[in-house]
């Protein structure tokens, strides 16, 4: 049995405020629950126990030779069955224009945060940064080594504004060649987060997406993306709801396999019926709800969409993570820490009526299925 517990309970007043601001009435109507019960969605206060296997279901199996590539070693996916794998967080990053030191530069502190996540039950974390995001690979190695928490490092390019100058002059094949070499040298277990900075990708962003798809085909390494969805925030130029689907089109156009692709930040699309998420899932790709607990969308609205996916029978294509970035969320500062996806958002789904067996599949099984690959080349 695996047990996670939220250590940042909200008061009833806090929870009601969140629900009122974020569509709690819609959630109550959709789930058929009264507002008093729904107030508890934002107030997880008990341990949630996750059975090691769902009743009546066969144990999760993987193809022979499949591995998850962590920085320190390749591991069989079965070894990460003891807790959540968070597929998109940030343990080392610096996106400031003038490279002002980011809190993650304090590697000793990040080692302690990783240890805390392990104590909270997390089995593995995927770092979603790469060189053009100021990610320090040596820092990740130290965090993994000293904390004992398996860490998957990622390769690729983020978006137009962060690209190295030489990307513009290279072909997608040349970029793919570079990505494959870097993945081997750096022991990357994912390509991500791969993004676009607006609703429509630039010509260079399209080229990079195609290069990432080609590198995936050559290596088997899984891919997760970044979308510019803005939630309920009003912006001058809205991001088309289909942006995530178009990313999937780009990757598949060069032969990428949807079962190792995740379209990211879909939880930041204001789509109560999860129509786009369901369309992505039905094409065989994973759907990233990888900004849970962040203010881009109220979490109750994300609960609505996650439950809609479950109702549509595609919960096995859902991945959860928090895109960890806010310094105030560190354990050191009294926040929930790196495990907040499991300790804060997970219990919200249980309160909304999701079974613990289903939540375990989403947090433990789905990310292992996404990350597992048979190395090629």
Short mmCIF file of C-alpha atoms in Angstrom, two decimals:
data_model
loop_
_atom_site.label_atom_id
_atom_site.label_comp_id
_atom_site.label_asym_id
_atom_site.label_seq_id
_atom_site.Cartn_x
_atom_site.Cartn_y
_atom_site.Cartn_z
CA UNK A 1 0.00 0.00 0.00
CA UNK A 2 1.18 3.53 -0.73
CA UNK A 3 0.06 6.49 1.34
CA UNK A 4 0.29 10.20 0.70
CA UNK A 5 -1.02 12.93 2.93
CA UNK A 6 -1.58 16.61 2.37
CA UNK A 7 0.21 18.72 4.97
CA UNK A 8 -1.24 22.06 3.79
CA UNK A 9 -4.96 21.87 4.64
CA UNK A 10 -7.14 24.83 3.71
CA UNK A 11 -9.81 26.20 5.99
CA UNK A 12 -13.45 25.85 4.96
CA UNK A 13 -13.50 29.60 4.22
CA UNK A 14 -10.41 29.27 2.00
CA UNK A 15 -11.90 26.33 0.14
CA UNK A 16 -15.24 28.05 -0.39
CA UNK A 17 -13.40 31.10 -1.71
CA UNK A 18 -11.51 28.99 -4.21
CA UNK A 19 -14.67 27.24 -5.32
CA UNK A 20 -16.60 30.48 -5.67
CA UNK A 21 -13.84 32.05 -7.73
CA UNK A 22 -13.19 29.00 -9.84
CA UNK A 23 -16.52 27.59 -10.82
CA UNK A 24 -17.36 25.58 -7.70
CA UNK A 25 -21.04 25.86 -8.56
CA UNK A 26 -20.39 24.24 -11.92
CA UNK A 27 -18.41 21.50 -10.21
CA UNK A 28 -21.22 20.90 -7.73
CA UNK A 29 -23.76 20.68 -10.53
CA UNK A 30 -21.59 18.40 -12.65
CA UNK A 31 -20.90 16.01 -9.78
CA UNK A 32 -24.34 16.28 -8.22
CA UNK A 33 -22.87 17.25 -4.85
CA UNK A 34 -23.96 20.05 -2.54
CA UNK A 35 -21.72 23.05 -1.94
CA UNK A 36 -21.02 22.08 1.65
CA UNK A 37 -19.47 18.78 0.55
CA UNK A 38 -17.67 20.44 -2.36
CA UNK A 39 -16.01 22.85 0.07
CA UNK A 40 -13.93 19.88 1.15
CA UNK A 41 -12.44 19.45 -2.33
CA UNK A 42 -9.86 22.10 -1.54
CA UNK A 43 -9.36 20.85 2.01
CA UNK A 44 -7.71 17.43 1.93
CA UNK A 45 -7.13 16.45 5.57
CA UNK A 46 -6.59 12.72 5.64
CA UNK A 47 -4.15 10.24 4.27
CA UNK A 48 -5.13 8.74 0.95
CA UNK A 49 -4.24 5.07 0.62
CA UNK A 50 -3.60 3.73 -2.85
CA UNK A 51 -3.93 -0.02 -3.45
CA UNK A 52 -0.98 -1.58 -5.24
CA UNK A 53 -3.28 -2.84 -7.97
CA UNK A 54 -6.88 -2.22 -9.02
CA UNK A 55 -9.31 -4.99 -8.16
CA UNK A 56 -10.11 -7.11 -11.20
CA UNK A 57 -7.29 -5.65 -13.29
CA UNK A 58 -4.18 -7.43 -14.49
CA UNK A 59 -0.87 -6.11 -13.19
CA UNK A 60 0.72 -3.46 -15.38
CA UNK A 61 3.29 -5.01 -17.69
CA UNK A 62 5.91 -3.49 -19.99
CA UNK A 63 7.57 -4.74 -23.17
CA UNK A 64 10.74 -6.74 -22.69
CA UNK A 65 13.73 -4.40 -22.62
CA UNK A 66 11.71 -1.30 -21.69
CA UNK A 67 13.46 1.10 -19.32
CA UNK A 68 12.99 4.51 -17.77
CA UNK A 69 16.18 6.49 -18.22
CA UNK A 70 17.11 8.40 -15.09
CA UNK A 71 20.24 10.51 -14.84
CA UNK A 72 22.15 7.99 -12.76
CA UNK A 73 20.99 4.74 -14.36
CA UNK A 74 18.37 3.04 -16.49
CA UNK A 75 15.68 1.49 -14.28
CA UNK A 76 12.98 -1.08 -15.02
CA UNK A 77 9.57 0.67 -14.92
CA UNK A 78 8.43 -1.85 -12.32
CA UNK A 79 10.86 -0.39 -9.76
CA UNK A 80 8.93 2.90 -9.68
CA UNK A 81 5.60 1.32 -8.73
CA UNK A 82 5.81 2.51 -5.12
CA UNK A 83 4.65 6.08 -5.60
CA UNK A 84 3.86 8.91 -8.00
CA UNK A 85 6.16 9.85 -10.85
CA UNK A 86 5.81 13.57 -11.55
CA UNK A 87 6.43 13.99 -15.26
CA UNK A 88 7.03 17.76 -15.42
CA UNK A 89 8.67 19.73 -12.63
CA UNK A 90 11.66 22.08 -12.40
CA UNK A 91 14.58 21.40 -10.08
CA UNK A 92 17.07 23.59 -11.95
CA UNK A 93 16.02 26.52 -14.13
CA UNK A 94 16.81 30.15 -14.88
CA UNK A 95 14.69 31.95 -17.45
CA UNK A 96 15.57 35.50 -16.35
CA UNK A 97 16.82 37.72 -19.16
CA UNK A 98 19.83 38.91 -17.15
CA UNK A 99 20.42 35.53 -15.47
CA UNK A 100 19.62 36.79 -11.99
CA UNK A 101 20.24 33.78 -9.73
CA UNK A 102 17.15 31.61 -9.38
CA UNK A 103 16.33 29.91 -6.09
CA UNK A 104 17.11 26.53 -7.66
CA UNK A 105 20.78 27.62 -7.83
CA UNK A 106 20.90 26.69 -4.14
CA UNK A 107 21.56 23.05 -4.89
CA UNK A 108 21.86 22.01 -1.24
CA UNK A 109 18.40 23.40 -0.60
CA UNK A 110 17.00 21.59 -3.64
CA UNK A 111 18.53 18.35 -2.36
CA UNK A 112 16.50 18.82 0.84
CA UNK A 113 13.36 19.59 -1.17
CA UNK A 114 13.87 16.38 -3.17
CA UNK A 115 14.36 14.41 0.05
CA UNK A 116 11.11 15.88 1.36
CA UNK A 117 9.30 14.84 -1.84
CA UNK A 118 10.62 11.31 -1.37
CA UNK A 119 9.33 11.26 2.20
CA UNK A 120 5.96 12.39 0.83
CA UNK A 121 5.91 9.25 -1.32
CA UNK A 122 7.17 10.51 -4.69
CA UNK A 123 9.05 7.78 -6.58
CA UNK A 124 10.58 9.83 -9.43
CA UNK A 125 10.62 13.36 -10.85
CA UNK A 126 11.13 14.45 -14.45
CA UNK A 127 12.91 17.77 -14.74
CA UNK A 128 11.38 19.70 -17.65
CA UNK A 129 14.27 22.04 -18.37
CA UNK A 130 17.14 22.03 -20.82
CA UNK A 131 20.11 24.20 -21.73
CA UNK A 132 18.09 27.07 -23.25
CA UNK A 133 16.08 27.28 -20.02
CA UNK A 134 19.16 27.65 -17.83
CA UNK A 135 19.02 24.07 -16.58
CA UNK A 136 22.23 22.91 -14.85
CA UNK A 137 22.73 19.21 -15.56
CA UNK A 138 25.44 18.89 -12.91
CA UNK A 139 23.04 20.32 -10.33
CA UNK A 140 20.46 17.67 -11.27
CA UNK A 141 23.08 14.94 -10.93
CA UNK A 142 23.96 16.17 -7.46
CA UNK A 143 20.29 16.39 -6.42
CA UNK A 144 19.66 12.85 -7.61
CA UNK A 145 22.80 11.46 -6.02
CA UNK A 146 22.49 13.16 -2.63
CA UNK A 147 18.71 12.88 -2.23
CA UNK A 148 18.35 9.32 -3.53
CA UNK A 149 15.31 10.42 -5.56
CA UNK A 150 15.43 9.19 -9.18
CA UNK A 151 15.47 12.13 -11.58
CA UNK A 152 14.84 12.04 -15.33
CA UNK A 153 16.62 14.80 -17.24
CA UNK A 154 15.20 16.23 -20.46
CA UNK A 155 16.59 17.58 -23.73
CA UNK A 156 15.30 19.84 -26.47
CA UNK A 157 14.48 23.50 -26.95
CA UNK A 158 11.81 25.51 -25.16
CA UNK A 159 10.37 28.13 -27.52
CA UNK A 160 11.32 30.82 -30.03
CA UNK A 161 12.51 33.40 -27.54
CA UNK A 162 14.97 30.99 -25.88
CA UNK A 163 16.43 29.31 -28.98
CA UNK A 164 20.16 29.50 -29.63
CA UNK A 165 20.92 31.66 -32.66
CA UNK A 166 22.04 28.73 -34.80
CA UNK A 167 18.62 27.04 -34.73
CA UNK A 168 17.37 29.42 -37.45
CA UNK A 169 20.03 28.29 -39.93
CA UNK A 170 19.73 24.55 -39.33
CA UNK A 171 17.35 22.08 -40.94
CA UNK A 172 15.11 19.88 -38.84
CA UNK A 173 17.35 16.92 -39.66
CA UNK A 174 20.44 18.77 -38.45
CA UNK A 175 18.66 19.75 -35.23
CA UNK A 176 17.51 16.16 -34.76
CA UNK A 177 21.12 14.98 -35.15
CA UNK A 178 22.18 17.39 -32.40
CA UNK A 179 19.33 16.30 -30.13
CA UNK A 180 20.20 12.63 -30.45
CA UNK A 181 23.87 13.26 -29.63
CA UNK A 182 22.95 15.42 -26.64
CA UNK A 183 20.47 12.84 -25.39
CA UNK A 184 23.13 10.12 -25.42
CA UNK A 185 25.79 12.31 -23.80
CA UNK A 186 23.44 13.69 -21.15
CA UNK A 187 21.49 10.49 -20.41
CA UNK A 188 18.21 12.25 -21.20
CA UNK A 189 15.09 10.24 -20.53
CA UNK A 190 12.67 12.69 -22.16
CA UNK A 191 12.46 15.53 -24.64
CA UNK A 192 10.58 18.37 -22.98
CA UNK A 193 9.18 20.76 -22.36
CA UNK A 194 8.94 21.60 -26.04
CA UNK A 195 6.83 24.67 -26.61
CA UNK A 196 5.53 27.57 -28.60
CA UNK A 197 5.25 31.07 -27.23
CA UNK A 198 1.89 31.93 -28.82
CA UNK A 199 -1.23 30.41 -30.27
CA UNK A 200 0.43 29.66 -33.60
CA UNK A 201 3.97 28.24 -33.78
CA UNK A 202 6.60 30.28 -35.59
CA UNK A 203 8.42 28.75 -38.55
CA UNK A 204 11.35 27.91 -36.29
CA UNK A 205 9.07 26.39 -33.66
CA UNK A 206 7.47 24.16 -36.29
CA UNK A 207 10.93 23.09 -37.40
CA UNK A 208 11.95 22.29 -33.82
CA UNK A 209 8.79 20.25 -33.24
CA UNK A 210 9.58 18.23 -36.36
CA UNK A 211 13.18 17.78 -35.20
CA UNK A 212 11.98 16.60 -31.79
CA UNK A 213 9.65 14.11 -33.47
CA UNK A 214 12.51 12.80 -35.62
CA UNK A 215 14.81 12.47 -32.60
CA UNK A 216 12.05 10.57 -30.80
CA UNK A 217 11.68 8.16 -33.73
CA UNK A 218 15.44 7.51 -33.73
CA UNK A 219 15.80 7.05 -29.95
CA UNK A 220 12.41 6.06 -28.56
CA UNK A 221 12.73 8.84 -25.96
CA UNK A 222 9.29 10.22 -24.92
CA UNK A 223 8.22 13.81 -25.58
CA UNK A 224 6.15 16.31 -23.58
CA UNK A 225 5.12 19.73 -24.82
CA UNK A 226 4.29 23.22 -23.59
CA UNK A 227 1.18 25.09 -24.71
CA UNK A 228 0.49 28.79 -24.19
CA UNK A 229 -3.07 28.30 -22.89
CA UNK A 230 -4.01 31.16 -20.54
CA UNK A 231 -6.89 29.69 -18.54
CA UNK A 232 -9.58 32.23 -17.68
CA UNK A 233 -7.23 35.19 -18.10
CA UNK A 234 -8.29 37.57 -20.86
CA UNK A 235 -5.56 38.20 -23.42
CA UNK A 236 -5.39 40.28 -26.57
CA UNK A 237 -4.79 37.28 -28.84
CA UNK A 238 -6.44 34.11 -27.58
CA UNK A 239 -4.71 30.77 -28.00
CA UNK A 240 -6.86 28.49 -30.19
CA UNK A 241 -8.23 25.51 -28.25
CA UNK A 242 -6.88 23.26 -31.01
CA UNK A 243 -3.27 24.36 -30.42
CA UNK A 244 -2.49 21.15 -28.55
CA UNK A 245 -3.98 19.03 -31.31
CA UNK A 246 -1.84 20.86 -33.86
CA UNK A 247 1.26 20.05 -31.84
CA UNK A 248 0.28 16.40 -31.99
CA UNK A 249 -0.18 16.74 -35.76
CA UNK A 250 3.35 18.14 -36.13
CA UNK A 251 4.94 15.35 -34.12
CA UNK A 252 2.99 12.59 -35.82
CA UNK A 253 3.78 14.05 -39.27
CA UNK A 254 7.37 12.82 -38.91
CA UNK A 255 6.45 9.42 -37.49
CA UNK A 256 6.32 10.04 -33.74
CA UNK A 257 4.36 7.43 -31.78
CA UNK A 258 1.45 8.95 -29.83
CA UNK A 259 1.83 6.48 -26.95
CA UNK A 260 5.10 8.22 -26.02
CA UNK A 261 3.83 11.77 -26.54
CA UNK A 262 2.23 14.07 -24.00
CA UNK A 263 0.54 17.32 -25.00
CA UNK A 264 1.17 19.68 -22.11
CA UNK A 265 -0.65 22.36 -20.13
CA UNK A 266 -4.08 21.22 -21.32
CA UNK A 267 -5.26 21.93 -17.77
CA UNK A 268 -4.81 25.63 -18.60
CA UNK A 269 -7.43 25.49 -21.35
CA UNK A 270 -10.84 26.70 -20.20
CA UNK A 271 -12.71 23.61 -21.42
CA UNK A 272 -15.12 22.31 -18.74
CA UNK A 273 -16.15 19.27 -20.81
CA UNK A 274 -12.49 18.49 -21.55
CA UNK A 275 -13.37 18.19 -25.24
CA UNK A 276 -9.83 18.91 -26.48
CA UNK A 277 -8.27 16.70 -23.83
CA UNK A 278 -10.54 13.82 -24.80
CA UNK A 279 -9.74 14.25 -28.49
CA UNK A 280 -6.01 14.11 -27.74
CA UNK A 281 -6.46 11.04 -25.55
CA UNK A 282 -8.53 9.23 -28.17
CA UNK A 283 -5.67 9.67 -30.62
CA UNK A 284 -3.50 7.66 -28.24
CA UNK A 285 -1.38 10.47 -26.78
CA UNK A 286 -1.17 11.47 -23.15
CA UNK A 287 -2.82 14.65 -21.87
CA UNK A 288 -0.73 16.80 -19.54
CA UNK A 289 -2.46 18.41 -16.60
CA UNK A 290 0.95 19.73 -15.59
CA UNK A 291 0.19 23.02 -13.93
CA UNK A 292 -2.04 21.77 -11.14
CA UNK A 293 -2.00 23.97 -8.01
CA UNK A 294 -0.87 26.96 -10.12
CA UNK A 295 -3.03 30.06 -10.49
CA UNK A 296 -3.37 29.91 -14.28
CA UNK A 297 -6.66 28.07 -13.67
CA UNK A 298 -8.54 27.42 -10.43
CA UNK A 299 -7.95 23.82 -9.39
CA UNK A 300 -11.68 23.06 -9.05
CA UNK A 301 -11.97 23.71 -12.79
CA UNK A 302 -9.15 21.26 -13.37
CA UNK A 303 -11.02 18.74 -11.24
CA UNK A 304 -14.05 19.21 -13.51
CA UNK A 305 -11.95 18.42 -16.57
CA UNK A 306 -10.16 15.46 -15.00
CA UNK A 307 -13.48 13.95 -13.95
CA UNK A 308 -14.83 14.54 -17.47
CA UNK A 309 -11.90 12.57 -18.85
CA UNK A 310 -12.61 9.77 -16.41
CA UNK A 311 -16.29 9.78 -17.38
CA UNK A 312 -15.25 9.51 -21.06
CA UNK A 313 -13.12 6.46 -20.29
CA UNK A 314 -9.76 8.06 -21.05
CA UNK A 315 -8.29 8.55 -17.57
CA UNK A 316 -5.49 6.17 -18.51
CA UNK A 317 -4.18 8.91 -20.83
CA UNK A 318 -4.03 11.57 -18.11
CA UNK A 319 -0.74 12.73 -16.58
CA UNK A 320 -0.51 15.04 -13.57
CA UNK A 321 2.29 17.36 -12.49
CA UNK A 322 2.73 20.94 -11.28
CA UNK A 323 5.48 22.54 -13.43
CA UNK A 324 7.07 23.48 -10.10
CA UNK A 325 8.40 27.03 -10.19
CA UNK A 326 7.06 29.20 -7.35
CA UNK A 327 9.54 29.74 -4.52
CA UNK A 328 6.73 30.18 -2.01
CA UNK A 329 5.68 26.56 -2.62
CA UNK A 330 8.96 25.16 -1.27
CA UNK A 331 8.78 23.11 1.92
CA UNK A 332 11.44 25.46 3.27
CA UNK A 333 8.92 28.30 2.99
CA UNK A 334 5.98 26.42 4.47
CA UNK A 335 4.58 25.29 1.13
CA UNK A 336 3.58 21.81 -0.01
CA UNK A 337 6.86 21.22 -1.82
CA UNK A 338 7.63 19.26 -4.94
CA UNK A 339 5.04 16.61 -4.08
CA UNK A 340 2.13 19.07 -4.28
CA UNK A 341 0.55 17.27 -7.23
CA UNK A 342 0.06 14.18 -5.08
CA UNK A 343 -0.48 15.80 -1.69
CA UNK A 344 -2.73 18.71 -2.71
CA UNK A 345 -4.36 17.99 -6.07
CA UNK A 346 -4.66 14.22 -5.73
CA UNK A 347 -6.85 14.40 -2.61
CA UNK A 348 -9.06 16.95 -4.38
CA UNK A 349 -9.88 14.31 -6.98
CA UNK A 350 -10.68 11.79 -4.24
CA UNK A 351 -12.98 14.31 -2.57
CA UNK A 352 -14.71 14.81 -5.93
CA UNK A 353 -15.49 11.09 -6.16
CA UNK A 354 -12.53 9.54 -7.99
CA UNK A 355 -11.59 6.11 -6.67
CA UNK A 356 -8.22 5.64 -5.05
CA UNK A 357 -7.50 2.86 -7.53
CA UNK A 358 -8.06 5.23 -10.46
CA UNK A 359 -5.95 7.95 -8.87
CA UNK A 360 -3.16 5.46 -8.35
CA UNK A 361 -3.27 4.55 -12.03
CA UNK A 362 -3.05 8.23 -12.97
CA UNK A 363 -0.21 9.11 -10.61
CA UNK A 364 1.78 5.88 -10.61
CA UNK A 365 0.98 3.79 -13.69
CA UNK A 366 0.33 6.37 -16.41
CA UNK A 367 3.66 8.20 -16.09
CA UNK A 368 5.57 4.92 -16.13
CA UNK A 369 3.76 3.91 -19.32
CA UNK A 370 4.60 7.30 -20.84
CA UNK A 371 8.29 7.30 -19.83
CA UNK A 372 9.12 3.65 -20.56
CA UNK A 373 10.86 3.02 -23.88
CA UNK A 374 13.10 0.48 -25.52
CA UNK A 375 16.36 2.27 -26.40
CA UNK A 376 17.19 2.39 -30.09
CA UNK A 377 20.39 3.02 -31.95
#
